[in-house]
Short mmCIF file of C-alpha atoms in Angstrom, two decimals:
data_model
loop_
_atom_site.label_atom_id
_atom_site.label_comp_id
_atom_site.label_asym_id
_atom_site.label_seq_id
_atom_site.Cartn_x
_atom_site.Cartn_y
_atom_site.Cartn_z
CA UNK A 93 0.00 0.00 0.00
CA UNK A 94 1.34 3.11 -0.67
CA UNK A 95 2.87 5.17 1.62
CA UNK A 96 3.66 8.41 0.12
CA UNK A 97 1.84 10.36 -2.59
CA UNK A 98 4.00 12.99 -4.36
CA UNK A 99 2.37 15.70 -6.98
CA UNK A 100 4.58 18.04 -8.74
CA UNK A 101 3.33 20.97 -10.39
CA UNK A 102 5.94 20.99 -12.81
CA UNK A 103 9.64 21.01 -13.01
CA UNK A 104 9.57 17.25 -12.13
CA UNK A 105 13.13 16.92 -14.93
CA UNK A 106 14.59 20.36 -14.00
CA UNK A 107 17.27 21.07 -11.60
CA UNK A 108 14.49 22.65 -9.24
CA UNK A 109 13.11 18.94 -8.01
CA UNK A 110 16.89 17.03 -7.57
CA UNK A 111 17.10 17.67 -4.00
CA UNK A 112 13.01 16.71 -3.23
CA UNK A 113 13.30 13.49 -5.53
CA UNK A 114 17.06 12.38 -3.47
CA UNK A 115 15.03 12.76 -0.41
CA UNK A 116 12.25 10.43 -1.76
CA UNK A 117 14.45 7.77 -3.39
CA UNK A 118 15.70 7.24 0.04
CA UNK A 119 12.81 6.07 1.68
CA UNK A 120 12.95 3.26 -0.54
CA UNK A 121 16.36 2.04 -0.58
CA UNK A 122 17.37 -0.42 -3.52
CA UNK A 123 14.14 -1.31 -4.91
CA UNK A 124 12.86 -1.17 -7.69
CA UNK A 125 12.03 2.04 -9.01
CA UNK A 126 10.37 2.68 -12.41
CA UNK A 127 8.90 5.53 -15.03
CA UNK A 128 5.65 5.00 -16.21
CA UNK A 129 5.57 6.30 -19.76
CA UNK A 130 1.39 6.25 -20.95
CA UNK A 131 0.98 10.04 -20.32
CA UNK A 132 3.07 10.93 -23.51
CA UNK A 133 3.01 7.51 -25.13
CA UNK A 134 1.26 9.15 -28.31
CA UNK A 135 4.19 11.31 -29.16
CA UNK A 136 6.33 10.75 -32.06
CA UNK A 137 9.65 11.37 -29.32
CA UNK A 138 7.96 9.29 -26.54
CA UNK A 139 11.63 7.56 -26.93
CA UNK A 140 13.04 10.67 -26.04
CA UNK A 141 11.06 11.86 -23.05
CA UNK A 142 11.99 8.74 -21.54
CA UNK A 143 15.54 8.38 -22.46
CA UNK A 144 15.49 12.40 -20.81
CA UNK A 145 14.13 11.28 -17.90
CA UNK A 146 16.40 8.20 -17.28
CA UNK A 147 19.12 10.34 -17.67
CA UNK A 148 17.94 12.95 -15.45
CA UNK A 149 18.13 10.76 -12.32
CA UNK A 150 20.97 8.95 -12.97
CA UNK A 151 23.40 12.17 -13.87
CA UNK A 152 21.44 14.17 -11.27
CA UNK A 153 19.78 12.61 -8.64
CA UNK A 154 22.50 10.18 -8.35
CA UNK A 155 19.29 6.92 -8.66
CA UNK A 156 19.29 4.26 -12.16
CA UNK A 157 15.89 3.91 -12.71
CA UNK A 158 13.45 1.64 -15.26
CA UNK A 159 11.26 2.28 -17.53
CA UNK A 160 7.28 0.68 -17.46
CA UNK A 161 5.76 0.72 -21.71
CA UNK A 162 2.62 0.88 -21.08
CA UNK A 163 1.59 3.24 -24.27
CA UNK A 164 -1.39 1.68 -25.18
CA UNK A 165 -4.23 -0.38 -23.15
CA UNK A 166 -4.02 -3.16 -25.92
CA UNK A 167 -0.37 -4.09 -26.19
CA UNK A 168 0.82 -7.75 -26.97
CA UNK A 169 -0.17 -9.71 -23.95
CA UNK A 170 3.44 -10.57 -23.80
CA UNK A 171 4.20 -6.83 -23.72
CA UNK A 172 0.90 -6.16 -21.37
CA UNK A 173 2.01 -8.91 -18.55
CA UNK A 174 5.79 -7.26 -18.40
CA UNK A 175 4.89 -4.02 -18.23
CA UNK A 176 2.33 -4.97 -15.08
CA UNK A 177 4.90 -6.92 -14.15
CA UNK A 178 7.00 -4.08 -13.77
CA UNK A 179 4.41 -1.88 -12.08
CA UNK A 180 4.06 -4.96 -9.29
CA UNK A 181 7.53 -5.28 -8.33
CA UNK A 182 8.27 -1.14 -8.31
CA UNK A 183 8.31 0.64 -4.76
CA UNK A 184 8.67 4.10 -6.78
CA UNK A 185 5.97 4.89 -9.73
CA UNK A 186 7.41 8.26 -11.24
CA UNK A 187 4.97 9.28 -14.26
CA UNK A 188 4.17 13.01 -15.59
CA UNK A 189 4.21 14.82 -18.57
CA UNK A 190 1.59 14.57 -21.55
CA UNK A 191 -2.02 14.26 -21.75
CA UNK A 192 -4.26 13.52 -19.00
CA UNK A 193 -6.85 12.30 -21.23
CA UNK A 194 -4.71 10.10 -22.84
CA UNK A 195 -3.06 8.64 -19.98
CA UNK A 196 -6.72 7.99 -18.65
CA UNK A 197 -8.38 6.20 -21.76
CA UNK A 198 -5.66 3.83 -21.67
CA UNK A 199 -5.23 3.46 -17.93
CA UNK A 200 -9.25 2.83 -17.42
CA UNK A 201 -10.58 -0.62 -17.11
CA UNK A 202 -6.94 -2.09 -16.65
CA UNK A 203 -4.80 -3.37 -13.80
CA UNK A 204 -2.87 -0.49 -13.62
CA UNK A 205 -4.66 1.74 -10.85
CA UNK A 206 -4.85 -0.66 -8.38
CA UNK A 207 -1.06 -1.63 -9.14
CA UNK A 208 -0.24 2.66 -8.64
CA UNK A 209 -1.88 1.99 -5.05
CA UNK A 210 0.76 -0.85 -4.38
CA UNK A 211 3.95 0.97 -4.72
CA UNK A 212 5.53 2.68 -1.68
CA UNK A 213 5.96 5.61 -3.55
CA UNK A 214 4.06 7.34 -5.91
CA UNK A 215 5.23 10.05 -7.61
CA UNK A 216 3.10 12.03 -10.31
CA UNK A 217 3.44 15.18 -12.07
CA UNK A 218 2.25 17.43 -14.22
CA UNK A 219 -0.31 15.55 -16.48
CA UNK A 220 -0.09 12.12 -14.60
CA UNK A 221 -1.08 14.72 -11.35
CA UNK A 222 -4.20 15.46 -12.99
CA UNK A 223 -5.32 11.27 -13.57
CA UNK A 224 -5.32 11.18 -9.60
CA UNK A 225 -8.45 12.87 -8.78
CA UNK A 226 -12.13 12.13 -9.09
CA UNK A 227 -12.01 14.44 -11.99
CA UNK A 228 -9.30 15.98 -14.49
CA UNK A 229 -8.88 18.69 -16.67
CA UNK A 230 -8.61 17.38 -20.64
CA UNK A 231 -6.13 20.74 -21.24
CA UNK A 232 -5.41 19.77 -24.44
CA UNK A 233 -8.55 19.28 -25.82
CA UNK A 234 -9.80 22.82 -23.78
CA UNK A 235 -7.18 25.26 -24.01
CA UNK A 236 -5.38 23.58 -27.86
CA UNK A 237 -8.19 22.44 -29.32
CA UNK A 238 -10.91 24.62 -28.58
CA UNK A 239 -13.29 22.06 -26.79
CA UNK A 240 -15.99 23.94 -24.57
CA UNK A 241 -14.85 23.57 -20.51
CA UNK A 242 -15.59 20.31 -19.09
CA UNK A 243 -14.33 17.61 -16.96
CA UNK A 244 -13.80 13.96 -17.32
CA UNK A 245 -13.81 11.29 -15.40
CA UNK A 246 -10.79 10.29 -13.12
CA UNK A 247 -9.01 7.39 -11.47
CA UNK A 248 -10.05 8.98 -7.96
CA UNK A 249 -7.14 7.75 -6.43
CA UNK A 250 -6.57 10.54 -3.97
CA UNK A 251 -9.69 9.79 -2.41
CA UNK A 252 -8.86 5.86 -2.20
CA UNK A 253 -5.83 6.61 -0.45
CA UNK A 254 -6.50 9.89 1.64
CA UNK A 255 -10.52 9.59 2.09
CA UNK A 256 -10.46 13.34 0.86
CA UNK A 257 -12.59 13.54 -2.62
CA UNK A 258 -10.72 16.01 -4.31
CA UNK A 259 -9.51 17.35 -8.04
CA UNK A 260 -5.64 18.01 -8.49
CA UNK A 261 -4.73 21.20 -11.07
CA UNK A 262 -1.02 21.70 -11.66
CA UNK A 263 0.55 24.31 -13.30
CA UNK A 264 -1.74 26.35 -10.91
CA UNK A 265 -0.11 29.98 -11.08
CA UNK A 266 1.22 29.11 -14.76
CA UNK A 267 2.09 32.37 -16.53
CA UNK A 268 3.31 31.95 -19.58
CA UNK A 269 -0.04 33.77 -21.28
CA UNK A 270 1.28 37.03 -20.48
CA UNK A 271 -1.62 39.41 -20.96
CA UNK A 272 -4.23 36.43 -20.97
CA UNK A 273 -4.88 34.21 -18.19
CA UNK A 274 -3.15 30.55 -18.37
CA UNK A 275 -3.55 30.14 -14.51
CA UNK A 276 -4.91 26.85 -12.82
CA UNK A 277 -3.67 24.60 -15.73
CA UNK A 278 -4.17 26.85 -18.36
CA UNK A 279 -7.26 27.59 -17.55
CA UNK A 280 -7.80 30.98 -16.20
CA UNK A 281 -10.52 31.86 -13.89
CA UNK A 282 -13.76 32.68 -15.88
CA UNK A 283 -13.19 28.83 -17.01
CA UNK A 284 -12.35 27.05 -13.90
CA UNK A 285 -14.78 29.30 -12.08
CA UNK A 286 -18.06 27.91 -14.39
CA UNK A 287 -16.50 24.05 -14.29
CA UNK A 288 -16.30 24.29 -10.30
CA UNK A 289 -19.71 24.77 -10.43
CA UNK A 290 -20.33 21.54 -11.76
CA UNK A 291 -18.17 18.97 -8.95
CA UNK A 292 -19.56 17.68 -6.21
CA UNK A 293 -20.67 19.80 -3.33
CA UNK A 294 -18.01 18.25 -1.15
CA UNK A 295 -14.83 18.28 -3.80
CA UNK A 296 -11.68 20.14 -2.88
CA UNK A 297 -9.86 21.38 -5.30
CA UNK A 298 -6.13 20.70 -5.08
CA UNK A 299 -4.07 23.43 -6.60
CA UNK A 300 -0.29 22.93 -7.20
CA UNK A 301 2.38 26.22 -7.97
CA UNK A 302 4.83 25.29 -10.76
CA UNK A 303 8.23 23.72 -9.64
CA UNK A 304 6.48 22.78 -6.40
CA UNK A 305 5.54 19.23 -4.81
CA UNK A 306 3.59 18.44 -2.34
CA UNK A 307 4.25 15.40 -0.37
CA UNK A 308 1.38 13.68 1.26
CA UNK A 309 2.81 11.43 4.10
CA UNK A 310 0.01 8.45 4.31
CA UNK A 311 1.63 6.96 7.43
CA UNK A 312 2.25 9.69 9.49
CA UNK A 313 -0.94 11.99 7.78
CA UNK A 314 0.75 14.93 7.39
CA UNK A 315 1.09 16.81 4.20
CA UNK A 316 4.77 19.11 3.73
CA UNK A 317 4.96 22.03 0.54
CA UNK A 318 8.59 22.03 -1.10
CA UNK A 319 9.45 23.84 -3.75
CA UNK A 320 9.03 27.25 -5.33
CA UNK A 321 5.49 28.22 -5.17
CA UNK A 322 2.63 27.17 -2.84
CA UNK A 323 -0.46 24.62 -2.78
CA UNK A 324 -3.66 26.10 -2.72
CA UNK A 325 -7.07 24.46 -1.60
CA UNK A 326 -10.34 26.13 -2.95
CA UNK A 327 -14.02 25.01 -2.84
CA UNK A 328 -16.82 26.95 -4.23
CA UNK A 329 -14.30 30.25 -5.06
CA UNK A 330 -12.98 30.10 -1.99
CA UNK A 331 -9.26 29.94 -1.71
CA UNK A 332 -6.71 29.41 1.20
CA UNK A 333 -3.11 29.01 0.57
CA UNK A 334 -0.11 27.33 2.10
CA UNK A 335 3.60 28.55 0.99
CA UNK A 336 6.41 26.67 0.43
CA UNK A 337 7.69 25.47 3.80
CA UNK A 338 4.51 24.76 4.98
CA UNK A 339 3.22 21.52 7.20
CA UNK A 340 -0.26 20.60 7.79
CA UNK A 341 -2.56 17.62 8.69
CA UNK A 342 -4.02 15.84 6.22
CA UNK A 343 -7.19 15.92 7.78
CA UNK A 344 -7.44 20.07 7.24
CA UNK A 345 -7.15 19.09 3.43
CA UNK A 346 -10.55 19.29 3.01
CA UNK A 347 -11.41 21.43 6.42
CA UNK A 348 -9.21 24.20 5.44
CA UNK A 349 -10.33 25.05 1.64
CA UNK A 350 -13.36 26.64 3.61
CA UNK A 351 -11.56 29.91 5.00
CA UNK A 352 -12.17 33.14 3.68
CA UNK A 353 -10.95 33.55 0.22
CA UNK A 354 -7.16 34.15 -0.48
CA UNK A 355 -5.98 33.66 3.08
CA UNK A 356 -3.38 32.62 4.27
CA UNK A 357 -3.19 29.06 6.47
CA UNK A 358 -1.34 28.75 9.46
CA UNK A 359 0.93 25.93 8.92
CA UNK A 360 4.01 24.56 11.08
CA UNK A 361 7.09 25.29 9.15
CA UNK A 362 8.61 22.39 7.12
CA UNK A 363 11.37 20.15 8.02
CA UNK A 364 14.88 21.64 6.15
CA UNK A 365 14.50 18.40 3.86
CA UNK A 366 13.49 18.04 0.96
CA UNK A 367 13.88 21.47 -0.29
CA UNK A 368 13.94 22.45 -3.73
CA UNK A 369 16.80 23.93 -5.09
CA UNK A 370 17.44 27.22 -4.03
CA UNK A 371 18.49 29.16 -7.02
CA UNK A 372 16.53 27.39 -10.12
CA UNK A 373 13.32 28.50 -10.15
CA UNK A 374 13.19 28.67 -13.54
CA UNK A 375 15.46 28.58 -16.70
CA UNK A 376 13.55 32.20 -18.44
CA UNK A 377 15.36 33.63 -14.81
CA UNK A 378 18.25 32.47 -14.74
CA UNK A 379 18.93 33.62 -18.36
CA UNK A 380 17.69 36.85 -18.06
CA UNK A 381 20.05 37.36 -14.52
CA UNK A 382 22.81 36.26 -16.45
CA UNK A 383 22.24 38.47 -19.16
CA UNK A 384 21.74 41.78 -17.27
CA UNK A 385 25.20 40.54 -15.58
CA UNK A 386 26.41 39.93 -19.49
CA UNK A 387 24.86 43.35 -20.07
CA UNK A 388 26.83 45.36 -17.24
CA UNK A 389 29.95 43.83 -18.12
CA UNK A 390 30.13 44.47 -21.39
CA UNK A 391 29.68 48.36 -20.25
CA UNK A 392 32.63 48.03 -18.62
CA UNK A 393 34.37 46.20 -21.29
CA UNK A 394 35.00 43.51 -18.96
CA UNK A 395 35.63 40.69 -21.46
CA UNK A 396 36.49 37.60 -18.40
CA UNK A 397 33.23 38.58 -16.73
CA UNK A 398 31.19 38.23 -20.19
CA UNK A 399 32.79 35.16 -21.00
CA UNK A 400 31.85 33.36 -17.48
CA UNK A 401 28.00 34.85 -18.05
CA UNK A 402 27.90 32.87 -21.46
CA UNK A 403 29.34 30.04 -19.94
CA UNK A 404 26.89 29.96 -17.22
CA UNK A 405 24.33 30.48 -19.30
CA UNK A 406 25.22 27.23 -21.47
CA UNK A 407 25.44 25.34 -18.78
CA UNK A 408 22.03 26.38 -17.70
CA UNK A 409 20.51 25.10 -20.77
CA UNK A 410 22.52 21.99 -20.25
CA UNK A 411 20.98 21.16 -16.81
CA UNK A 412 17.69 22.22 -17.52
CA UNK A 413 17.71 19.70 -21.18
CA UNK A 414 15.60 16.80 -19.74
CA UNK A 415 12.53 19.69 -18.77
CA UNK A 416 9.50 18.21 -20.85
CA UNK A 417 7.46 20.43 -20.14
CA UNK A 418 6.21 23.21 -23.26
CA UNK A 419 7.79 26.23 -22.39
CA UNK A 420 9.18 29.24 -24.16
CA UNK A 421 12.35 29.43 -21.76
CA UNK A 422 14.80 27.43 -23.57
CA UNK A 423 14.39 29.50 -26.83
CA UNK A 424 14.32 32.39 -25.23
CA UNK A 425 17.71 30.94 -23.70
CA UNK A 426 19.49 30.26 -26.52
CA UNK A 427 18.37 33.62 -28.26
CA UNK A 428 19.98 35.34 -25.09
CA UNK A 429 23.06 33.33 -25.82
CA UNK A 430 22.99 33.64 -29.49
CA UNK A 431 22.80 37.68 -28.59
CA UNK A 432 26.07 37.30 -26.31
CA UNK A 433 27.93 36.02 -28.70
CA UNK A 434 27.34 38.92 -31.10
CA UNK A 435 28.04 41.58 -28.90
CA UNK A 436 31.53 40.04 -27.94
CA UNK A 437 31.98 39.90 -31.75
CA UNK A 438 31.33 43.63 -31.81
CA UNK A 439 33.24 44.07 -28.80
CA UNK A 440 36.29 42.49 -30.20
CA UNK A 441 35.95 44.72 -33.37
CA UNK A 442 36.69 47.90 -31.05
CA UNK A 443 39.42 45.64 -28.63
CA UNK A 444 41.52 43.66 -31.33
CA UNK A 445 43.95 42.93 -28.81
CA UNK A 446 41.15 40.99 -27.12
CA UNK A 447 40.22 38.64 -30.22
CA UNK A 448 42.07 35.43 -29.60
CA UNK A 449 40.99 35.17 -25.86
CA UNK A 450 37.76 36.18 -27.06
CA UNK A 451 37.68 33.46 -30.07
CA UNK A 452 38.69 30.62 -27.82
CA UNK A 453 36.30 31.37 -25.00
CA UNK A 454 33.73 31.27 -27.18
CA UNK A 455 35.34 28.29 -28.96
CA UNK A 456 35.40 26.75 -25.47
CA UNK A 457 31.49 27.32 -24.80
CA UNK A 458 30.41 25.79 -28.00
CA UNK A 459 32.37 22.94 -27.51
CA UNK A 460 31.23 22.25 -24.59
CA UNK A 461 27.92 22.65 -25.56
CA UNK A 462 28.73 19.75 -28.98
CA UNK A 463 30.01 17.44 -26.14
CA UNK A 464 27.00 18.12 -24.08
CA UNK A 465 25.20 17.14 -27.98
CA UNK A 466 23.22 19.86 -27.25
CA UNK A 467 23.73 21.17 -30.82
CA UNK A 468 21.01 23.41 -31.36
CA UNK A 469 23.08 25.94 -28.88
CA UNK A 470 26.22 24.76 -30.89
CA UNK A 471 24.60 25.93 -34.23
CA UNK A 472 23.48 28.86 -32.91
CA UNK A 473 26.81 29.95 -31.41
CA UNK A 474 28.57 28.84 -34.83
CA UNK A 475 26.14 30.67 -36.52
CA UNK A 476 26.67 34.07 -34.50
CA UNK A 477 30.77 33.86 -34.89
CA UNK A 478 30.17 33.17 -38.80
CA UNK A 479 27.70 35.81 -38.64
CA UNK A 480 30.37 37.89 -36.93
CA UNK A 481 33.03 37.60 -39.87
CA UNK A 482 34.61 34.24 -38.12
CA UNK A 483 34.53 30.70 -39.89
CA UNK A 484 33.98 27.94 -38.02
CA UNK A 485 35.69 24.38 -38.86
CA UNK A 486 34.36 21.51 -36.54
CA UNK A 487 36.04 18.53 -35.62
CA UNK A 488 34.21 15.28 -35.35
CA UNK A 489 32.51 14.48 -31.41
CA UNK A 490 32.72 11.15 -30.42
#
């Protein structure tokens, strides 16, 4: 039976969740721990995402994990009985990205609910968060595709395993519509004001910020917010929300979601562990930082300093390379980086003297970022020195 129930807002892949996931792993030693893959098992790079993800904790949560194909509710028997094979013997079930909808047509009427229940740890973000409730949110279908608001049915587990009926939304303070609202799962309050109208009278709904988890400790019923944002509890427009760092019974779940609207709970503080990490709350941040610090250098003509910003900068797109989730920041990224190497182009045009430390720092990033076989930032960075009068000869990478 499971023991504890993790949902992640987002960020489950990105540096901002290694520190929460080490703590996790631990409470389940050497066992078996897997990624569930039928969220995104439509996509043409479904290969990919999970290739990402296996690489993610191994190179930075320090854990090997396996992988559970389980694309399609009418596999190959012999494929069928190994991937629920795999779900029985896992302690850790880590699933998340992709369509709910998806996931739930080919989860429904199979064996693998009840298996989710059986692992020590459950771990589900993102999409996969959204399966767990009695209902969930078909984003694609509302917010791509046009469909009028509704919900569909869910696996309910929350409320087999807490006794709370409930509705999880991640993404909840998602921003990335700018001037239009993309909040609560992308979708905004006139919409998720109307479809609250139609859950049950006794349904919580379970908000969760973005590169946040909430961990919900079924021995010990407690419930403990890492991360960078806050989970929020709202029933009937009412809102009351708990901040990262926050530790409540699980029994106020449901209790709480009842105060005045936009309050704020009073909640023990959290235990120092698991915390998210402290500086990474998103990769659109950290580039922009490190190009204001690009920016100010430059000023000063202080080459050294402009190099290290682009270098940080790389390696910032490096880490953050297994994030799944759709988000502008990595273009926006590499355009920042793309722009840095310009304007130490132009700056070497006025510093001549400074061109061959200049030439091989830059060298130096790109090939760092070919070993990494991150080569869009490589063919953007060869791009800007050709651009800037240089040519660019590569060597093969291994």
């Amino acid at each position: 039976m499971t023991e504890l129930l993790v949902l992640m807002g987002s960020g489950e892949t990105t540096p901002t969740m290694i520190k929460p996931h080490r703590a996790i792993l631990e409470r389940i030693g050497d066992a078996p721990a897997v990624l569930l893959d039928t969220p995104y098992g439509f996509q043409s790079n479904a290969d990919d995402i999970s290739a990402r993800a296996v690489a993610y904790f191994k190179a930075s949560v320090g854990r090997d994990i396996g992988v559970v194909s389980w694309r399609r509710n009418d596999l190959p028997a012999v494929d069928a009985e190994r991937a629920l094979a795999g779900l029985r013997s896992a302690e850790w079930i880590f699933s998340g990205p992709g369509s709910p909808t998806y996931a739930l047509n080919h989860w429904r009427d199979t064996s693998v609910p009840s298996l989710l229940t059986r692992a020590k740890v459950v771990v589900f973000a993102s999409a996969a968060a959204l399966t767990l409730g009695s209902h969930a949110v078909p984003v694609y279908e509302v917010y791509k595709a046009g469909a009028d608001p509704h919900w569909v049915p869910a696996l309910d587990l929350f409320a087999e395993l807490t006794g709370i009926p409930a509705v999880i939304i991640p993404h909840y303070d998602n921003a990335e519509g700018g001037h239009h609202d993309t909040r609560f799962c992308y979708l905004g309050e006139e919409r998720l004001a109307r479809m609250e109208q139609w859950l049950p009278e006794e349904s919580v709904i379970i908000g969760i910020d973005e590169h946040t988890a909430v961990l919900v400790d079924l021995v010990e019923k407690k419930v403990q917010v890492v991360g960078a944002g806050g989970l929020t509890l709202r029933r009937r427009g009412q809102s009351r929300v708990f901040p990262s760092g926050s530790v409540l019974d699980l029994a106020t779940l449901a209790d709480t979601a009842d105060a005045p609207a936009d309050s704020t709970a009073a909640a023990a503080p959290a235990a120092p562990e698991p915390e998210a990490e402290e500086a990474s709350l998103s990769l659109g941040a950290i580039a922009d930082a490190l190009d204001a610090t690009f920016s100010t250098a430059l000023a000063e003509q202080d080459v050294a300093t402009c190099v290290a910003a682009a270098l940080d900068l790389e390696s910032a797109i490096d880490d953050w390379a297994a994030d799944t989730n759709i988000s502008p920041d990595h273009e926006h990224a590499r355009s920042l980086l793309r722009g840095m190497v310009v304007r130490l182009g132009e700056l070497a045009t006025e510093a001549h003297e400074a061109v061959p430390a200049l030439i091989s720092s830059v060298r130096a990033v790109r090939d760092q970022a070919r070993l990494s076989r991150d080569f869009a930032t490589a063919d953007a960075l060869r791009d800007a020195l050709t651009g800037a009068g240089f040519a660019v000869q590569d060597n093969r990478v291994a």
